[in-house]
PDB file of C-alpha atoms in Angstrom:
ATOM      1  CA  UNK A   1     187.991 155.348 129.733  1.00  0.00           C
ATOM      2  CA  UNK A   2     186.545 155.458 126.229  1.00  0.00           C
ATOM      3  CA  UNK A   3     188.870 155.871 122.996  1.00  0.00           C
ATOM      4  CA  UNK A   4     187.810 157.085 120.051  1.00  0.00           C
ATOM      5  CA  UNK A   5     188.188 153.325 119.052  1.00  0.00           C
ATOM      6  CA  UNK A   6     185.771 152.520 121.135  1.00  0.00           C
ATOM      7  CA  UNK A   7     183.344 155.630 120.467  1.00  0.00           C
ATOM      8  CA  UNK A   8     183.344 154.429 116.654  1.00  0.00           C
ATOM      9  CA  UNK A   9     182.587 150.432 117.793  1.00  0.00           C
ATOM     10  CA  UNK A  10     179.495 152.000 119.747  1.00  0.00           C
ATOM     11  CA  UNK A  11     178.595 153.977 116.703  1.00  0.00           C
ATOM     12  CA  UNK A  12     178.975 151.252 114.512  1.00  0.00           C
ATOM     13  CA  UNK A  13     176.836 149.050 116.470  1.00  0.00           C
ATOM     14  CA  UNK A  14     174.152 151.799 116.920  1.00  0.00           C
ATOM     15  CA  UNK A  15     173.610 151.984 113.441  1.00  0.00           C
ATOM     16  CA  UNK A  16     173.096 148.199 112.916  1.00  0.00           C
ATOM     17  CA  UNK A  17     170.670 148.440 115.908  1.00  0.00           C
ATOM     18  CA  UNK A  18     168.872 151.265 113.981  1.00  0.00           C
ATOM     19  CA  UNK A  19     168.658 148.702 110.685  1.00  0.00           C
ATOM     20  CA  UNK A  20     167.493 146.111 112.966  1.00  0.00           C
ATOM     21  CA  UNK A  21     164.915 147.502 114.761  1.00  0.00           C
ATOM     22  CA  UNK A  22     163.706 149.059 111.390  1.00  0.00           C
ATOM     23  CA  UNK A  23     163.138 145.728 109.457  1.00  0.00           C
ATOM     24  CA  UNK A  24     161.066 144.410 112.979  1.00  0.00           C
ATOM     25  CA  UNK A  25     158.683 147.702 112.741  1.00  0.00           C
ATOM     26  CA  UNK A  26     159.822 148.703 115.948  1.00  0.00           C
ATOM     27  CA  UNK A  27     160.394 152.543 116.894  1.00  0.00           C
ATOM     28  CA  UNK A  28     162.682 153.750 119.029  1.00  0.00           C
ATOM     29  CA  UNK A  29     159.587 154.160 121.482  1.00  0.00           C
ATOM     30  CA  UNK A  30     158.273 150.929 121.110  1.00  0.00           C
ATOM     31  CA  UNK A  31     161.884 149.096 121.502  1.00  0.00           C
ATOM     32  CA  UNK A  32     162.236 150.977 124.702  1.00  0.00           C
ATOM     33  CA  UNK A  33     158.928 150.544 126.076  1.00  0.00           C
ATOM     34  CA  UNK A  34     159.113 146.356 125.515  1.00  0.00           C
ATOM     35  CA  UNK A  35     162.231 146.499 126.691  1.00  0.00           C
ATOM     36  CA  UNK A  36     161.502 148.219 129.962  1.00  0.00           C
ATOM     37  CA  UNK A  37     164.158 151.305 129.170  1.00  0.00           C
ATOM     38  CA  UNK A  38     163.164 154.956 129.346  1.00  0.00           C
ATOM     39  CA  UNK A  39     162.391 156.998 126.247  1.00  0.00           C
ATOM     40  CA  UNK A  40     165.944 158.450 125.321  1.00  0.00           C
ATOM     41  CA  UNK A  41     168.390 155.379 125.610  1.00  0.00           C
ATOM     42  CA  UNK A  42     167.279 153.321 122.554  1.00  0.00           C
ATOM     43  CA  UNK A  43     167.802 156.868 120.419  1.00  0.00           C
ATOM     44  CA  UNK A  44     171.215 157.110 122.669  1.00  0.00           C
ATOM     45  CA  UNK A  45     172.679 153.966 121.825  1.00  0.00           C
ATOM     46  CA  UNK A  46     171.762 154.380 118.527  1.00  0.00           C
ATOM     47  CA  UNK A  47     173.766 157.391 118.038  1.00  0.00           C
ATOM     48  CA  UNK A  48     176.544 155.294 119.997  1.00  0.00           C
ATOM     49  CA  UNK A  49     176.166 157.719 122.979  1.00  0.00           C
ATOM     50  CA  UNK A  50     175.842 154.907 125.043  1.00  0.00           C
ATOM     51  CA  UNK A  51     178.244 151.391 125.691  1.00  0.00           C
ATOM     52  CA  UNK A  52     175.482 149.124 126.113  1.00  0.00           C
ATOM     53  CA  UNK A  53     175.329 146.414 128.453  1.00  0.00           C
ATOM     54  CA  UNK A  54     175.336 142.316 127.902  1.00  0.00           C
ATOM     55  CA  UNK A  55     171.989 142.607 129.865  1.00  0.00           C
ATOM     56  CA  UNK A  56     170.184 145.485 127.400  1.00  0.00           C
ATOM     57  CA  UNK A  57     171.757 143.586 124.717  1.00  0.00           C
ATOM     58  CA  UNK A  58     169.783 140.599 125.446  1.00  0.00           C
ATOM     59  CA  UNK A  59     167.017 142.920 126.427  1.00  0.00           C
ATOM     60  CA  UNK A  60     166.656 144.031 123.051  1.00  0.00           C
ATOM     61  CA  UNK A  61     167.691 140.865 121.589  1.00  0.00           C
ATOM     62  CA  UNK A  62     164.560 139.272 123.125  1.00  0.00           C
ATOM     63  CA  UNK A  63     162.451 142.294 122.535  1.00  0.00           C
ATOM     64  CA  UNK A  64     162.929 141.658 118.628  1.00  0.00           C
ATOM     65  CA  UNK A  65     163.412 138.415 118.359  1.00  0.00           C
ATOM     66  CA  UNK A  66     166.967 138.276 117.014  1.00  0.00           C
ATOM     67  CA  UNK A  67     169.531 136.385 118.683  1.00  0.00           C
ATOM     68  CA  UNK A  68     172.205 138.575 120.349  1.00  0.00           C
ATOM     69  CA  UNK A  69     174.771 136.869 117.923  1.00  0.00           C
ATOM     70  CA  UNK A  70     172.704 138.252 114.755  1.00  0.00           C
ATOM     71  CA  UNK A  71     172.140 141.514 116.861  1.00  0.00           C
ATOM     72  CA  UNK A  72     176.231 141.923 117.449  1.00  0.00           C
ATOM     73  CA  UNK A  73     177.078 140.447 113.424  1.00  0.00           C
ATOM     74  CA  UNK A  74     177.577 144.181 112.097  1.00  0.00           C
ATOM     75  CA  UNK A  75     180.730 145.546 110.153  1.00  0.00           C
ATOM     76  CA  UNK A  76     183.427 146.961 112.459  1.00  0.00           C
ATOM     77  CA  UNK A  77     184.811 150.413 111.680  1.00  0.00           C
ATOM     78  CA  UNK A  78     189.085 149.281 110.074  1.00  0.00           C
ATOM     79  CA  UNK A  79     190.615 151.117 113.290  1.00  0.00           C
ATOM     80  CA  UNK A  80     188.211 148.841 116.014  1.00  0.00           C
ATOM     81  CA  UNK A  81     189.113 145.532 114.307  1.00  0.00           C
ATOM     82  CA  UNK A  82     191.452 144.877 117.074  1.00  0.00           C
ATOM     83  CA  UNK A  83     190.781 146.735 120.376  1.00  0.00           C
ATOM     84  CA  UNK A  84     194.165 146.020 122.081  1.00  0.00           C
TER      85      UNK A  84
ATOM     86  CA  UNK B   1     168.747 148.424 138.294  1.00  0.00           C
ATOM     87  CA  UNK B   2     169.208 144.531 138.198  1.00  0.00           C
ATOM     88  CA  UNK B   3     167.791 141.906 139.194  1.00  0.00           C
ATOM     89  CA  UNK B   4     167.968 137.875 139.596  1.00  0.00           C
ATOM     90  CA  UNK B   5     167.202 137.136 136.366  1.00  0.00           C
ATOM     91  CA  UNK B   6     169.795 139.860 134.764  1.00  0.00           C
ATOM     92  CA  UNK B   7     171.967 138.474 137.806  1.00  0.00           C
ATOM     93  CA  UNK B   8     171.391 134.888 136.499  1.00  0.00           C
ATOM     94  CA  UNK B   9     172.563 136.234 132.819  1.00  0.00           C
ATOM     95  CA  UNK B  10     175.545 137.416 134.321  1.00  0.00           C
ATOM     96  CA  UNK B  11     176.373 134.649 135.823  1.00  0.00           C
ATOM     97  CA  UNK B  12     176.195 132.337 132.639  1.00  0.00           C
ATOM     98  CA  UNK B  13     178.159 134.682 130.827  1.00  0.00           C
ATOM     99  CA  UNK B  14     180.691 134.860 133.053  1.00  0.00           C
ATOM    100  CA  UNK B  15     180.962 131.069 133.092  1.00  0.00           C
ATOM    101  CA  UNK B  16     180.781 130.693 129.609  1.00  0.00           C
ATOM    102  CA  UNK B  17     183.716 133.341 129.324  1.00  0.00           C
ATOM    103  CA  UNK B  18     185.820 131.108 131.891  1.00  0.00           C
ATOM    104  CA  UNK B  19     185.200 128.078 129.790  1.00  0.00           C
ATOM    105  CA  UNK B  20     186.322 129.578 126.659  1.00  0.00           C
ATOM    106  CA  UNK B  21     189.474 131.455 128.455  1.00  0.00           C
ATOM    107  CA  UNK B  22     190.895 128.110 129.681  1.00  0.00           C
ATOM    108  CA  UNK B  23     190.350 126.577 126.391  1.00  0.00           C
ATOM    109  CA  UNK B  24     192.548 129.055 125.033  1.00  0.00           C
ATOM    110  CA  UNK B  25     195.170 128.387 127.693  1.00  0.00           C
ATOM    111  CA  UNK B  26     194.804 132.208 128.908  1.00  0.00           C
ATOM    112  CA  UNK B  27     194.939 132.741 132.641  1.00  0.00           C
ATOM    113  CA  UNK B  28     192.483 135.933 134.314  1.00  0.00           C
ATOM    114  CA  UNK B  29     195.799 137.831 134.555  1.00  0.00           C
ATOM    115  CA  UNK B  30     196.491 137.172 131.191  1.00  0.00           C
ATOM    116  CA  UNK B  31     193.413 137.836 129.663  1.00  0.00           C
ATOM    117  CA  UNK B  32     193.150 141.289 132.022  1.00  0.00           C
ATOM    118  CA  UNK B  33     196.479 142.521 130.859  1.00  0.00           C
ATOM    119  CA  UNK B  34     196.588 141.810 126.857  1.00  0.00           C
ATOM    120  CA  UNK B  35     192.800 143.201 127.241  1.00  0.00           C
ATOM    121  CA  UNK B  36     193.948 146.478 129.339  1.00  0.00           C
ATOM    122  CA  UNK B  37     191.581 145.721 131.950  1.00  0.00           C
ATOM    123  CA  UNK B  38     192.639 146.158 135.689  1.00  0.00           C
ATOM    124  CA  UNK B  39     193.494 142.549 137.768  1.00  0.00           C
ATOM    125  CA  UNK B  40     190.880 141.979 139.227  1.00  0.00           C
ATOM    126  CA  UNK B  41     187.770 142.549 136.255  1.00  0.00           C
ATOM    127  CA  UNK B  42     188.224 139.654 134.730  1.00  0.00           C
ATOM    128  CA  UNK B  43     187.486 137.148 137.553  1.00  0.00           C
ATOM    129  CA  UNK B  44     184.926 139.769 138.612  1.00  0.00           C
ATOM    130  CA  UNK B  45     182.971 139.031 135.135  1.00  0.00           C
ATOM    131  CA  UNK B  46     183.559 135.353 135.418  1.00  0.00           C
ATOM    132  CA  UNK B  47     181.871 135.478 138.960  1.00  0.00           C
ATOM    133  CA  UNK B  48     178.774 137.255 137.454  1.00  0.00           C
ATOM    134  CA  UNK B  49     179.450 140.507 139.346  1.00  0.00           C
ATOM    135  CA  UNK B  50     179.821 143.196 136.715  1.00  0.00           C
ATOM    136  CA  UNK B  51     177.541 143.578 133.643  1.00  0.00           C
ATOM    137  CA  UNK B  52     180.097 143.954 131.158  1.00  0.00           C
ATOM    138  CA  UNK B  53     179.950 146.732 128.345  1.00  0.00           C
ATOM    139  CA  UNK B  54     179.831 146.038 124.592  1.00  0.00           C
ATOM    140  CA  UNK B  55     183.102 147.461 124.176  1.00  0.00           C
ATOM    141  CA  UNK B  56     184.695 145.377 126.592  1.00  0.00           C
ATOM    142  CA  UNK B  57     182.871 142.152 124.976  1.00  0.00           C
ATOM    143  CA  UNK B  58     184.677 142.825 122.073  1.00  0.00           C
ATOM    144  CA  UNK B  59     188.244 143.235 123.750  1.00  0.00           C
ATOM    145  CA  UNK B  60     187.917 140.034 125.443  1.00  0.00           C
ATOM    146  CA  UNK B  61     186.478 138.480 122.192  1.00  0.00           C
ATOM    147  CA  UNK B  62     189.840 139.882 120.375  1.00  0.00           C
ATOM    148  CA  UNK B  63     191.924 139.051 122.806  1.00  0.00           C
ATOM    149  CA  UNK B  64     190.851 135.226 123.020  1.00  0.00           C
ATOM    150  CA  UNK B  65     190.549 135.256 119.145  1.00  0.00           C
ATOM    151  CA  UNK B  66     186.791 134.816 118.974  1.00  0.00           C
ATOM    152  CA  UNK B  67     184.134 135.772 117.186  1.00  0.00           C
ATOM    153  CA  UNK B  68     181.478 138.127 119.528  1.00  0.00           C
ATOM    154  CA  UNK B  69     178.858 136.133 118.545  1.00  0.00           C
ATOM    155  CA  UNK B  70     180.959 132.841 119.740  1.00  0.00           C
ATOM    156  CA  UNK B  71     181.430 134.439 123.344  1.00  0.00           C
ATOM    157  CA  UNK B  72     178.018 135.279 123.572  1.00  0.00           C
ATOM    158  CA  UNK B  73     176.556 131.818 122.526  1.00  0.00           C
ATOM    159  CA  UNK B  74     175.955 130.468 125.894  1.00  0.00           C
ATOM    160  CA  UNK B  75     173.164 128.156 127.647  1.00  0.00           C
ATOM    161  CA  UNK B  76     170.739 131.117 129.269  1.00  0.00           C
ATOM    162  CA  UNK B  77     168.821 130.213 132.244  1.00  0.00           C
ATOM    163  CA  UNK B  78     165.656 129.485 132.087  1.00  0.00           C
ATOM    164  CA  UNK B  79     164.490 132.051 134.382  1.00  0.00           C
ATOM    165  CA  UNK B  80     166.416 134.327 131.756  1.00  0.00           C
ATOM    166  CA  UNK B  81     165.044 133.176 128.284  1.00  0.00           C
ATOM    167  CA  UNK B  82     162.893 136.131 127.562  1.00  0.00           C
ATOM    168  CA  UNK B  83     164.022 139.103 129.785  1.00  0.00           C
ATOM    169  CA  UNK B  84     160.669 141.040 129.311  1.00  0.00           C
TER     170      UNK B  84
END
């Protein structure tokens, strides 16, 4: 079940994704394609739609050439800093 | 859908993860319950069987007092070292 804690942490992390992949050049399109997803769930994760998986995390890690620690170092929303 | 190589991921993770739990003196149970996963997810995820969620990354990461980044810094296979 997802809490609104946990909506907010995928948010959060959508928007760093969005910074990310904007200082590589990448679009959305382009991220997905490389990374073998289809066209919506780069622009889905982004808008924290989506809980993303270790494996698409690497995926996209790899695809821009950021290690997945650099690609998870973003600023947690107050409420998410401790999840249980 | 996934395959060996994201099954190979997995697996490290989940090894990694095990490593780290023990080192913090936290049994599966333990982990599972102060996380508010169910009994049996934990050694699920050590085995390599479930690709876990960026949410749940970061209640295991809180609940062992680590940094994401620190969970996810694990030896990849080689197989795995470039996903795409």
């Amino acid at each position: 079940m997802k809490t609104e804690e946990d909506d907010a942490l995928c948010k959060a992390f959508g928007m760093h994704l969005a910074k990310v992949r904007k200082s590589r050049e990448y679009s959305q399109d382009r991220l997905a394609h490389e990374a073998g997803f289809g066209r919506s769930y780069v622009g889905d994760v982004e808008r924290g739609l989506r809980n993303i998986s270790l494996v698409n995390l690497f995926k996209i890690a790899d695809t821009l050439q950021i290690d997945v620690g650099n690609l998870l170092n973003f600023e947690r929303p107050l409420d998410t800093k401790n999840l249980n």
